[in-house]
Coordinates of C-alpha atoms (C1' of nucleotides) in Angstrom, one line a residue:
Chain I
X700 CA -31.2 -21.4 -1.4
X701 CA -32.0 -22.8 -4.8
X702 CA -30.7 -26.8 -5.2
X703 CA -29.0 -26.9 -9.0
X704 CA -31.5 -29.5 -9.7
X705 CA -34.6 -27.5 -9.2
X706 CA -36.5 -26.6 -12.4
X707 CA -36.5 -23.4 -11.8
X708 CA -32.7 -24.0 -12.6
X709 CA -31.8 -23.8 -16.5
X710 CA -28.4 -25.7 -16.8
X711 CA -27.8 -24.2 -20.2
X712 CA -27.8 -20.8 -18.9
X713 CA -24.7 -21.6 -15.5
X714 CA -23.0 -23.6 -18.0
X715 CA -22.4 -20.6 -20.5
X716 CA -21.8 -18.5 -17.8
X717 CA -18.9 -20.8 -17.3
X718 CA -17.0 -19.7 -19.5
X719 CA -17.4 -16.6 -19.1
X720 CA -15.6 -16.9 -16.2
X721 CA -13.0 -18.6 -17.9
X722 CA -11.2 -15.8 -19.0
X723 CA -9.2 -13.4 -15.7
X724 CA -6.0 -12.1 -16.1
X725 CA -3.8 -15.4 -16.3
X726 CA -6.2 -16.2 -19.8
X727 CA -6.6 -13.5 -21.7
X728 CA -7.9 -15.6 -24.9
X729 CA -8.4 -19.2 -25.1
X730 CA -8.8 -22.1 -27.4
X731 CA -11.4 -24.1 -27.3
X732 CA -10.1 -27.0 -25.6
X733 CA -8.7 -25.2 -23.0
X734 CA -12.0 -23.6 -22.4
X735 CA -13.7 -27.0 -22.7
X736 CA -11.0 -27.9 -20.0
X737 CA -11.0 -25.0 -17.8
X738 CA -14.9 -25.4 -17.7
X739 CA -15.0 -29.1 -17.2
X740 CA -17.6 -28.7 -20.1
X741 CA -16.6 -31.8 -23.0
X742 CA -16.1 -30.8 -25.9
X743 CA -19.3 -30.5 -28.0
X744 CA -21.0 -28.8 -25.1
X745 CA -18.1 -26.2 -25.0
X746 CA -18.6 -26.0 -28.8
X747 CA -22.2 -25.1 -28.7
X748 CA -22.2 -22.7 -25.9
X749 CA -19.1 -20.8 -27.2
X750 CA -20.8 -20.4 -30.6
X751 CA -24.0 -19.3 -29.0
X752 CA -21.8 -17.0 -27.1
X753 CA -19.7 -15.2 -30.3
X754 CA -23.2 -15.4 -32.5
X755 CA -24.5 -13.5 -29.8
X756 CA -21.8 -11.1 -29.5
X757 CA -20.5 -11.6 -25.8
X758 CA -16.9 -13.5 -27.5
X759 CA -14.8 -12.4 -29.8
X760 CA -13.2 -15.2 -32.0
X761 CA -10.3 -14.7 -34.3
X762 CA -10.3 -16.1 -38.0
X763 CA -7.2 -16.9 -37.9
X764 CA -6.3 -18.8 -34.2
X765 CA -9.7 -19.7 -33.7
X766 CA -9.5 -18.3 -30.5
X767 CA -11.7 -16.9 -28.3
X768 CA -11.5 -13.4 -26.1
X769 CA -14.2 -11.3 -24.6
X770 CA -15.8 -8.6 -26.4
X771 CA -16.6 -5.0 -26.0
X772 CA -20.4 -6.4 -24.7
X773 CA -18.5 -7.0 -21.0
X774 CA -17.8 -3.1 -20.5
X775 CA -21.1 -2.7 -21.7
X776 CA -22.6 -4.7 -18.8
X777 CA -19.9 -3.0 -16.4
X778 CA -21.8 0.0 -17.7
X779 CA -25.2 -1.3 -16.7
X780 CA -23.7 -2.3 -13.4
X781 CA -22.6 1.4 -12.9
X782 CA -26.0 3.5 -13.3
X783 CA -27.8 0.3 -11.1
X784 CA -25.4 0.8 -8.2
X785 CA -26.6 3.5 -6.1
X786 CA -23.4 4.1 -4.8
X787 CA -21.2 5.5 -7.3
X788 CA -23.1 8.5 -9.0
X789 CA -23.2 10.4 -5.0
X790 CA -19.1 9.1 -5.2
X791 CA -18.1 9.9 -8.1
X792 CA -17.8 13.4 -7.9
X793 CA -16.1 13.5 -4.8
X794 CA -13.8 11.4 -5.9
X795 CA -12.7 13.3 -8.5
X796 CA -12.4 16.3 -6.2
X797 CA -10.6 14.3 -4.1
X798 CA -7.4 12.3 -6.3
X799 CA -7.3 16.2 -7.7
X800 CA -6.5 17.1 -4.5
X801 CA -4.5 14.5 -3.3
X802 CA -2.1 14.3 -6.8
X803 CA -2.7 10.6 -5.6
X804 CA -4.5 7.7 -6.9
X805 CA -8.3 7.6 -5.1
X806 CA -10.1 3.8 -5.3
X807 CA -13.8 3.4 -4.7
X808 CA -14.1 -0.4 -3.5
X809 CA -17.6 -1.9 -1.6
X810 CA -17.5 -5.4 0.1
X811 CA -18.3 -8.2 -1.8
X812 CA -18.7 -11.8 0.4
X813 CA -15.1 -11.9 2.1
X814 CA -13.3 -9.9 -0.9
X815 CA -13.4 -6.4 -0.9
X816 CA -14.1 -4.9 -4.6
X817 CA -13.1 -1.9 -6.8
X818 CA -16.1 0.2 -8.6
X819 CA -14.1 3.1 -8.9
X820 CA -10.0 3.6 -9.6
X821 CA -8.6 7.0 -10.2
X822 CA -5.3 6.6 -11.0
X823 CA -3.0 9.8 -10.6
X824 CA 0.9 7.7 -10.6
X825 CA 2.6 5.2 -12.8
X826 CA 1.5 1.7 -10.9
X827 CA 1.1 -1.2 -12.1
X828 CA -1.4 -2.9 -14.2
X829 CA -3.6 -4.3 -11.8
X830 CA -4.3 -1.3 -10.1
X831 CA -5.6 1.0 -12.6
X832 CA -8.6 -1.5 -13.7
X833 CA -11.7 -1.4 -12.0
X834 CA -13.0 -5.4 -11.2
X835 CA -10.5 -6.2 -9.5
X836 CA -11.6 -8.5 -6.1
X837 CA -9.0 -9.4 -3.1
X838 CA -9.4 -10.6 0.0
X839 CA -10.8 -7.8 2.7
X840 CA -9.1 -8.7 5.2
X841 CA -5.8 -7.5 4.0
X842 CA -6.8 -4.7 1.8
X843 CA -6.9 -1.0 3.8
X844 CA -10.3 -0.4 2.5
X845 CA -11.9 -4.0 3.9
X846 CA -10.1 -3.4 7.2
X847 CA -11.8 0.0 7.6
X848 CA -15.3 -1.6 6.6
X849 CA -15.7 -4.9 8.7
X850 CA -14.6 -2.6 11.6
X851 CA -17.5 -1.1 11.7
X852 CA -19.3 -4.5 12.1
X853 CA -20.4 -5.4 15.4
X854 CA -18.5 -7.4 17.5
X855 CA -19.3 -11.1 16.5
X856 CA -19.5 -10.5 13.0
X857 CA -15.8 -9.0 13.2
X858 CA -14.9 -11.9 14.9
X859 CA -16.2 -14.3 13.1
X860 CA -14.3 -12.4 9.3
X861 CA -11.1 -12.5 11.6
X862 CA -11.0 -16.1 12.3
X863 CA -12.6 -17.1 8.4
X864 CA -12.1 -14.7 5.8
X865 CA -9.5 -15.7 3.8
X866 CA -5.8 -14.9 2.7
X867 CA -3.8 -14.4 0.3
X868 CA -0.4 -14.3 0.6
X869 CA 0.3 -12.2 -2.5
X870 CA 3.6 -10.8 -1.1
X871 CA 6.5 -11.8 1.6
X872 CA 4.8 -9.0 3.8
X873 CA 1.4 -10.2 3.5
X874 CA 0.3 -10.3 7.1
X875 CA -0.5 -14.2 7.8
X876 CA -0.6 -13.1 11.2
X877 CA -4.7 -12.9 12.4
X878 CA -3.8 -11.3 15.6
X879 CA -2.2 -9.1 14.0
X880 CA -5.6 -7.8 11.1
X881 CA -7.4 -7.9 14.7
X882 CA -4.8 -5.3 16.3
X883 CA -5.1 -3.0 13.1
X884 CA -8.9 -3.1 12.8
X885 CA -9.3 -2.3 16.6
X886 CA -7.3 0.2 15.6
X887 CA -9.5 1.3 12.2
X888 CA -12.4 0.9 14.3
X889 CA -11.0 2.8 17.1
X890 CA -10.0 6.1 14.2
X891 CA -12.1 5.3 11.9
X892 CA -9.5 4.3 8.9
X893 CA -7.4 1.7 8.4
X894 CA -4.2 1.2 7.2
X895 CA -2.4 -1.4 4.8
X896 CA 1.5 -1.8 4.3
X897 CA 3.0 -4.3 1.7
X898 CA 0.2 -6.2 2.1
X899 CA -0.6 -6.3 -2.1
X900 CA 2.4 -5.0 -3.8
X901 CA 5.8 -4.2 -1.6
X902 CA 6.6 -0.3 -0.6
X903 CA 2.7 0.1 -1.2
X904 CA 0.1 1.6 2.4
X905 CA -3.1 2.2 1.7
X906 CA -5.4 3.9 3.5
X907 CA -8.5 3.9 3.8
X908 CA -12.5 5.6 5.1
X909 CA -15.1 3.7 5.7
X910 CA -18.8 4.8 3.5
X911 CA -21.3 3.8 6.7
X912 CA -24.5 3.1 5.2
X913 CA -28.2 2.7 6.5
X914 CA -28.0 0.6 9.6
X915 CA -24.1 2.1 10.9
X916 CA -22.1 -0.6 8.5
X917 CA -19.8 0.1 6.2
X918 CA -20.3 -1.6 2.7
X919 CA -18.0 0.2 1.2
X920 CA -15.1 2.3 1.8
X921 CA -12.4 5.6 0.0
X922 CA -8.4 4.3 -0.4
X923 CA -5.7 5.5 -1.0
X924 CA -2.9 3.9 -2.4
X925 CA 0.6 5.5 -2.3
X926 CA 4.5 4.7 -2.5
X927 CA 6.2 4.2 0.8
X928 CA 8.8 5.7 -0.7
X929 CA 7.7 8.7 -0.7
X930 CA 5.2 8.9 2.6
X931 CA 5.5 8.1 6.1
X932 CA 2.8 7.1 8.1
X933 CA 3.1 9.9 9.4
X934 CA 2.6 12.4 6.9
X935 CA -0.2 10.4 5.3
X936 CA -2.4 10.6 8.6
X937 CA -1.7 14.2 8.4
X938 CA -1.6 15.1 5.0
X939 CA -4.1 12.5 2.9
X940 CA -6.4 11.2 5.7
X941 CA -8.5 14.5 7.0
X942 CA -9.5 15.1 3.3
X943 CA -9.8 11.1 2.7
X944 CA -12.8 11.2 5.7
X945 CA -13.7 14.4 4.4
X946 CA -14.8 13.0 0.8
X947 CA -15.9 9.4 2.5
X948 CA -18.2 11.1 5.6
X949 CA -19.8 13.6 2.2
X950 CA -20.7 10.1 0.5
X951 CA -22.2 8.3 3.4
X952 CA -25.1 10.6 4.1
X953 CA -26.4 11.0 0.7
X954 CA -25.5 7.5 -0.3
X955 CA -28.1 6.4 3.3
X956 CA -31.6 5.2 2.5
X957 CA -30.6 3.5 -0.7
X958 CA -28.7 0.0 -0.8
X959 CA -30.9 -2.0 1.5
X960 CA -30.6 -5.5 2.1
X961 CA -30.0 -7.1 -1.5
X962 CA -28.2 -10.0 -1.0
Chain K
X863 CA -22.1 -16.2 -39.8
X864 CA -24.5 -19.4 -38.1
X865 CA -27.9 -19.3 -37.8
X866 CA -30.0 -19.3 -34.7
X867 CA -31.3 -22.3 -35.9
X868 CA -28.3 -23.9 -35.8
X869 CA -27.7 -27.2 -33.3
X870 CA -24.5 -25.2 -32.0
X871 CA -27.0 -22.6 -31.2
X872 CA -28.4 -23.0 -27.5
X873 CA -31.4 -21.0 -27.1
X874 CA -31.7 -21.1 -23.1
X875 CA -27.8 -19.4 -23.3
X876 CA -29.2 -16.9 -25.3
X877 CA -32.0 -15.9 -23.9
X878 CA -30.3 -15.7 -20.5
X879 CA -28.3 -12.9 -22.4
X880 CA -31.2 -11.3 -23.0
X881 CA -31.7 -11.1 -19.2
X882 CA -28.4 -9.4 -18.7
X883 CA -29.0 -6.9 -21.5
X884 CA -32.2 -5.9 -20.0
X885 CA -30.8 -3.9 -17.6
X886 CA -28.6 -0.5 -18.6
X887 CA -28.8 3.0 -17.4
X888 CA -33.2 4.0 -17.8
X889 CA -33.5 0.5 -16.1
X890 CA -30.9 -0.4 -13.0
X891 CA -33.2 -2.6 -11.2
X892 CA -36.1 -5.1 -13.0
X893 CA -39.1 -7.1 -11.4
X894 CA -39.4 -10.6 -13.0
X895 CA -42.7 -8.5 -14.7
X896 CA -40.3 -6.2 -16.1
X897 CA -37.6 -8.3 -17.4
X898 CA -39.9 -11.3 -18.8
X899 CA -42.0 -7.2 -20.3
X900 CA -38.9 -6.1 -21.3
X901 CA -37.1 -9.4 -23.3
X902 CA -40.2 -10.5 -24.2
X903 CA -40.1 -14.0 -23.2
X904 CA -43.0 -15.8 -20.8
X905 CA -43.1 -15.2 -17.4
X906 CA -42.3 -19.1 -17.0
X907 CA -38.8 -18.5 -18.7
X908 CA -38.0 -15.3 -17.2
X909 CA -38.8 -16.7 -13.9
X910 CA -36.2 -19.9 -14.2
X911 CA -34.1 -18.0 -16.5
X912 CA -32.9 -15.1 -13.6
X913 CA -33.5 -17.6 -11.1
X914 CA -30.7 -19.5 -12.7
X915 CA -28.5 -16.1 -12.8
X916 CA -29.4 -15.2 -9.5
X917 CA -28.1 -18.5 -7.7
X918 CA -24.9 -18.2 -10.1
X919 CA -23.8 -14.5 -8.5
X920 CA -24.3 -12.4 -12.3
X921 CA -28.1 -11.0 -10.2
X922 CA -28.8 -9.5 -6.4
X923 CA -32.2 -9.7 -5.4
X924 CA -33.7 -7.9 -3.2
X925 CA -35.5 -10.1 -0.4
X926 CA -38.3 -7.1 0.0
X927 CA -39.3 -5.9 -3.4
X928 CA -38.0 -9.0 -5.7
X929 CA -35.9 -7.0 -7.7
X930 CA -33.3 -7.6 -9.9
X931 CA -30.1 -6.3 -10.4
X932 CA -26.8 -6.9 -11.7
X933 CA -24.2 -7.7 -9.4
X934 CA -20.5 -6.7 -8.8
X935 CA -19.8 -10.3 -11.2
X936 CA -21.1 -7.5 -13.8
X937 CA -17.3 -5.2 -13.3
X938 CA -15.2 -8.6 -12.7
X939 CA -16.5 -9.5 -16.4
X940 CA -15.2 -6.0 -17.0
X941 CA -11.9 -6.9 -15.2
X942 CA -11.1 -9.6 -17.0
X943 CA -11.8 -7.4 -20.9
X944 CA -9.3 -5.1 -19.7
X945 CA -6.4 -8.2 -19.3
X946 CA -7.9 -9.4 -22.7
X947 CA -7.2 -5.9 -24.3
X948 CA -3.5 -5.8 -26.1
X949 CA -4.4 -1.8 -26.1
X950 CA -5.1 -1.3 -22.6
X951 CA -2.1 -2.7 -21.3
X952 CA -0.1 0.2 -23.0
X953 CA -1.9 3.0 -23.4
X954 CA -3.0 3.0 -19.7
X955 CA 0.7 4.8 -18.1
X956 CA 0.8 7.0 -21.2
X957 CA -2.9 8.3 -19.9
X958 CA -2.7 8.5 -17.2
X959 CA 0.4 10.4 -17.8
X960 CA -1.4 13.0 -20.1
X961 CA -4.1 13.2 -17.6
X962 CA -2.2 14.7 -15.3
X963 CA -0.6 16.6 -17.6
X964 CA -3.3 18.6 -19.0
X965 CA -5.5 18.4 -16.1
X966 CA -8.8 17.0 -17.9
X967 CA -10.4 14.6 -18.9
X968 CA -8.7 11.9 -20.8
X969 CA -10.4 9.2 -22.7
X970 CA -9.9 5.8 -24.4
X971 CA -12.8 5.1 -27.2
X972 CA -12.1 2.4 -29.6
X973 CA -14.2 1.5 -32.4
X974 CA -17.1 -1.0 -32.3
X975 CA -18.8 -1.7 -35.4
X976 CA -20.3 1.9 -36.3
X977 CA -20.4 3.4 -32.7
X978 CA -17.4 4.0 -30.5
X979 CA -16.8 2.9 -27.4
X980 CA -15.0 4.1 -24.2
X981 CA -12.9 1.7 -22.2
X982 CA -10.8 3.8 -20.3
X983 CA -12.1 7.1 -18.8
X984 CA -9.5 9.6 -16.7
X985 CA -12.1 12.4 -15.4
X986 CA -10.3 15.3 -13.8
X987 CA -13.3 17.8 -13.4
X988 CA -16.1 17.3 -12.5
X989 CA -18.8 16.6 -15.6
X990 CA -22.1 14.6 -15.7
X991 CA -21.9 11.4 -14.7
X992 CA -22.2 9.5 -18.3
X993 CA -18.7 10.5 -19.2
X994 CA -16.9 9.5 -16.0
X995 CA -17.8 5.9 -16.9
X996 CA -16.4 3.2 -19.1
X997 CA -18.7 1.4 -21.3
X998 CA -20.9 4.2 -23.0
X999 CA -21.3 3.8 -26.6
X1000 CA -21.9 6.3 -29.1
X1001 CA -22.7 6.7 -33.0
X1002 CA -18.8 7.7 -34.2
X1003 CA -20.0 9.6 -36.7
X1004 CA -20.9 11.7 -33.5
X1005 CA -17.9 11.7 -32.1
X1006 CA -14.6 13.4 -31.8
X1007 CA -12.7 10.3 -31.3
X1008 CA -14.8 8.2 -34.4
X1009 CA -14.2 11.2 -36.7
X1010 CA -10.3 10.7 -35.6
X1011 CA -10.7 6.9 -36.6
X1012 CA -12.7 7.3 -39.9
X1013 CA -10.3 9.4 -41.2
X1014 CA -8.0 7.0 -41.1
X1015 CA -10.3 3.9 -43.4
X1016 CA -9.5 3.7 -47.0
X1017 CA -11.6 6.3 -49.3
X1018 CA -14.2 4.0 -49.7
X1019 CA -14.9 2.6 -45.9
X1020 CA -14.9 6.3 -45.3
X1021 CA -18.2 6.9 -47.2
X1022 CA -19.6 3.9 -46.8
X1023 CA -19.6 4.7 -42.9
X1024 CA -19.8 8.7 -43.4
X1025 CA -23.5 7.8 -45.7
X1026 CA -24.6 5.3 -44.0
X1027 CA -23.8 5.1 -39.7
X1028 CA -26.2 5.9 -37.2
X1029 CA -26.6 9.7 -35.6
X1030 CA -28.8 9.8 -32.7
X1031 CA -29.7 13.9 -32.1
X1032 CA -28.2 14.4 -28.7
X1033 CA -28.5 17.8 -28.5
X1034 CA -30.0 20.4 -30.2
X1035 CA -27.1 20.7 -32.2
X1036 CA -26.1 17.8 -33.1
X1037 CA -25.2 17.3 -36.5
X1038 CA -27.6 16.0 -38.7
X1039 CA -26.0 17.3 -42.3
X1040 CA -23.8 13.8 -43.3
X1041 CA -22.0 16.3 -45.6
X1042 CA -20.7 18.2 -42.4
X1043 CA -19.6 15.5 -40.9
X1044 CA -17.7 14.5 -44.8
X1045 CA -16.0 17.9 -43.8
X1046 CA -15.4 17.5 -41.1
X1047 CA -13.3 13.9 -41.4
X1048 CA -11.8 15.2 -44.4
X1049 CA -9.9 18.0 -42.2
X1050 CA -9.3 14.9 -39.9
X1051 CA -7.6 13.1 -42.4
X1052 CA -5.2 15.7 -43.3
X1053 CA -4.6 17.5 -40.0
X1054 CA -4.6 14.2 -37.6
X1055 CA -7.5 15.4 -35.9
X1056 CA -10.8 15.5 -34.8
X1057 CA -12.9 18.1 -33.1
X1058 CA -16.3 17.8 -32.5
X1059 CA -18.4 20.2 -30.7
X1060 CA -21.8 19.7 -28.7
X1061 CA -22.8 16.4 -30.2
X1062 CA -23.4 15.0 -26.9
X1063 CA -24.1 17.5 -24.3
X1064 CA -24.0 21.4 -25.4
X1065 CA -20.6 23.3 -25.0
X1066 CA -18.5 20.8 -25.0
X1067 CA -15.8 20.1 -27.0
X1068 CA -13.8 17.2 -28.3
X1069 CA -10.7 16.7 -29.6
X1070 CA -9.6 13.3 -30.4
X1071 CA -6.4 11.7 -32.1
X1072 CA -5.8 7.8 -33.7
X1073 CA -4.7 4.6 -32.3
X1074 CA -3.2 3.4 -35.8
X1075 CA -2.6 -0.2 -36.0
X1076 CA -1.3 -2.6 -37.4
X1077 CA -2.4 -1.6 -40.9
X1078 CA -2.7 1.9 -41.2
X1079 CA -6.0 1.8 -39.5
X1080 CA -7.2 3.2 -36.4
X1081 CA -9.0 0.9 -33.7
X1082 CA -8.9 3.7 -30.9
X1083 CA -8.5 7.3 -30.0
X1084 CA -7.6 9.2 -27.5
X1085 CA -9.6 11.5 -26.8
X1086 CA -10.1 14.8 -24.2
X1087 CA -13.9 16.5 -23.7
X1088 CA -13.3 20.3 -22.1
X1089 CA -16.2 22.6 -21.5
X1090 CA -16.4 25.8 -24.3
X1091 CA -16.6 28.1 -21.1
X1092 CA -13.0 28.2 -20.5
X1093 CA -11.4 26.8 -24.0
X1094 CA -12.0 27.9 -27.8
X1095 CA -10.8 26.1 -30.3
X1096 CA -7.3 27.5 -30.7
X1097 CA -6.3 27.3 -27.4
X1098 CA -7.5 23.6 -27.5
X1099 CA -5.7 23.5 -30.7
X1100 CA -1.7 24.9 -29.1
X1101 CA -1.8 23.9 -26.0
X1102 CA -3.7 20.5 -25.9
X1103 CA -3.7 18.4 -28.9
X1104 CA 0.4 18.7 -28.7
X1105 CA 0.3 16.3 -26.0
X1106 CA -2.6 14.7 -26.9
X1107 CA -0.9 13.6 -30.1
X1108 CA 2.5 12.8 -28.2
X1109 CA 0.4 10.4 -26.7
X1110 CA -1.5 8.5 -29.2
X1111 CA 1.0 8.1 -31.6
X1112 CA 3.7 6.8 -28.4
X1113 CA 0.5 4.3 -27.9
X1114 CA 0.9 3.3 -31.4
X1115 CA 3.8 2.0 -32.4
X1116 CA 3.4 -0.4 -28.9
X1117 CA 0.2 -1.3 -29.8
X1118 CA 1.5 -3.4 -33.1
X1119 CA 2.2 -6.8 -33.7
X1120 CA -1.5 -6.8 -31.9
X1121 CA -4.6 -7.5 -32.5
X1122 CA -5.1 -8.5 -35.9
X1123 CA -8.2 -9.4 -37.5
X1124 CA -10.8 -9.9 -34.3
X1125 CA -14.3 -10.1 -35.0
Chain N
dC611 C1' -63.8 -4.9 4.8
dG612 C1' -64.1 -7.6 1.4
dT613 C1' -63.2 -7.7 -3.7
dT614 C1' -60.3 -6.7 -7.3
dG615 C1' -55.6 -7.3 -9.7
dA616 C1' -50.8 -7.5 -10.4
dC617 C1' -47.4 -10.1 -9.0
dG618 C1' -44.3 -13.9 -7.3
dT619 C1' -44.0 -18.3 -6.6
dA620 C1' -44.2 -23.4 -7.2
dT621 C1' -45.9 -27.6 -10.3
dC622 C1' -46.1 -30.5 -14.0
dA623 C1' -46.9 -33.0 -18.2
dT624 C1' -45.3 -32.4 -22.8
dA625 C1' -41.7 -32.4 -27.1
dT626 C1' -38.9 -29.3 -27.1
dT627 C1' -33.7 -28.9 -27.4
dA628 C1' -29.8 -29.7 -25.2
dT629 C1' -26.4 -34.2 -25.6
dG630 C1' -22.1 -36.2 -26.4
dA631 C1' -20.5 -40.1 -29.3
dT632 C1' -18.3 -40.1 -33.0
dA633 C1' -16.4 -39.0 -38.1
dC634 C1' -14.1 -35.2 -40.7
dG635 C1' -10.5 -32.1 -42.1
dT636 C1' -7.0 -29.7 -41.1
dA637 C1' -2.2 -27.6 -39.1
dT638 C1' 1.5 -28.9 -36.9
dA639 C1' 5.4 -31.7 -35.5
dA640 C1' 7.9 -35.3 -35.2
Chain L
dT973 C1' 5.2 -39.2 -44.2
dT974 C1' 3.0 -40.3 -40.2
dA975 C1' 1.3 -38.6 -35.7
dT976 C1' -1.5 -35.8 -33.4
dA977 C1' -3.9 -32.0 -31.5
dC978 C1' -7.5 -28.7 -32.7
dG979 C1' -11.5 -27.0 -34.6
dT980 C1' -15.7 -28.7 -37.8
dA981 C1' -20.0 -31.3 -38.4
dT982 C1' -23.7 -34.7 -37.8
dC983 C1' -27.1 -37.3 -35.6
dA984 C1' -30.0 -41.0 -33.0
dT985 C1' -31.5 -40.4 -28.0
dA986 C1' -32.9 -39.0 -23.5
dA987 C1' -32.8 -35.4 -20.7
dT988 C1' -34.0 -30.4 -20.2
dA989 C1' -36.1 -26.9 -20.3
dT990 C1' -40.9 -25.3 -21.8
dG991 C1' -45.2 -22.7 -20.3
dA992 C1' -50.2 -23.2 -19.3
dT993 C1' -51.7 -23.1 -14.8
dA994 C1' -52.4 -22.6 -10.3
dC995 C1' -51.2 -21.2 -5.7
dG996 C1' -50.2 -17.8 -2.0
dT997 C1' -49.4 -12.9 -0.8
dC998 C1' -49.9 -7.8 -0.7
dA999 C1' -51.7 -3.3 -2.3
dA1000 C1' -55.3 -0.7 -4.3
dC1001 C1' -59.7 0.2 -4.7
dG1002 C1' -64.7 1.1 -3.8

DNA sequence: CGTTGACGTATCATATTATGATACGTATAA
DNA sequence: TTATACGTATCATAATATGATACGTCAACG
């Protein structure tokens, strides 16, 4: 990996990207000062970079409050991403079928370092907002999708992930004990699917089945989230799992040959 | 608007953004040379900027082919966008209900200059890929959503849009005659909804109802696309339209007070 | 098998370009 | 009114991006 003092490294561009990344769920619109504060850049630099992003259409600016916001261009980037990811095109029609058959929310998650990221979501029921939008990153160890994927890794990688990947306590019932997670992943390796309960929000049950890539490793998972108020683990395994696994298995072969070793 | 030779304009950042925008549906992964060609930058600049984007995690790079691809970070930007757009949070639960009631694909479109952009899509049926992913921009005049929105504009703006906004012939039946489009928009102004047939793909009927913002102007629309093989205009008006309009009308008041004059 | 060309990579002297301290104008609150 | 915080504008300085150039590798071709 290149160091940041390299002659092949353009500092101004990197700083501009920091402005973009300053926006997140807790920071939906930012003033110039807030932007400077969050990026650690000084006021002048922030001013110039923010203005550039505004002129280039990457940031909207409220003329009254002078606050900046992500622009529609951010969605256009997502659009380009969707075309570039070979998995999406293969998976989308099958996911639509699945969500119609189940009548429950269906997600497609990919591994992204030690997190999973939701790349497609088909909400069928009212849930909390964050569960309805794409691009959300969650610690892989705390999600059914992440566990389903890790379960397909070779022994040493799997152990390394279980021991070192991050866990954030989202709810009181988020599993912090890595031994318990190891058990859950062992189960997933044996059964071919993973389950998580109450990891991200209370009374939520997630079940996921891996999409196997070119080398036997999963790089994605089909996942389904249901409420513990209306579902039991037994009913999930009986009614949801078969169709979920069929879908994941149908996507896997279509996906092979694509996506070798991008880093 | 600032000129590009301003001291408040950081050229390197703008050039970096051009690399990002070089990716689209027809260009899912690009080599260094292709990147240089598409951006008009010389080889050295492209090399440095692409390397920076790679180091910063904005571009993935295939170690074998040395080709660049959008990274998961592009979806994270979309995630941030969703939180920042006040309309989304209001609309999402209502859109989910609507799609469940109708059993047909439901979209949320916003106006973006002279185009519309799909910010949320809830596909229920198998359709072509581009119709299932967010961030797609289409000429406003050729879409039911765009027409529904334009119909809410004051007379002069409406006429200006009809006369000057772009039209791209996507299908043989795309309406190129602006007088016909004017009629369609007049109808929409009278009826409170707009219809389009075969504009983007053949045998597709779109129907849309505007979401009215703070000043009586629409800045978004709820839209539904169905197949002409299974639907007639009459049945659409009878069965789909009432629920579609209810949804749009339910979103409008919740949305007011937000989103003043961002540019 | 050697040649050619296309491409990705690396280097470096030059001056273009970003820098950030500073000062100004304005709105809000004390 | 005064004080404070913020967005905006300017400018001399030097840090940083520039792009011409050269090198290494691979594949196609004669």
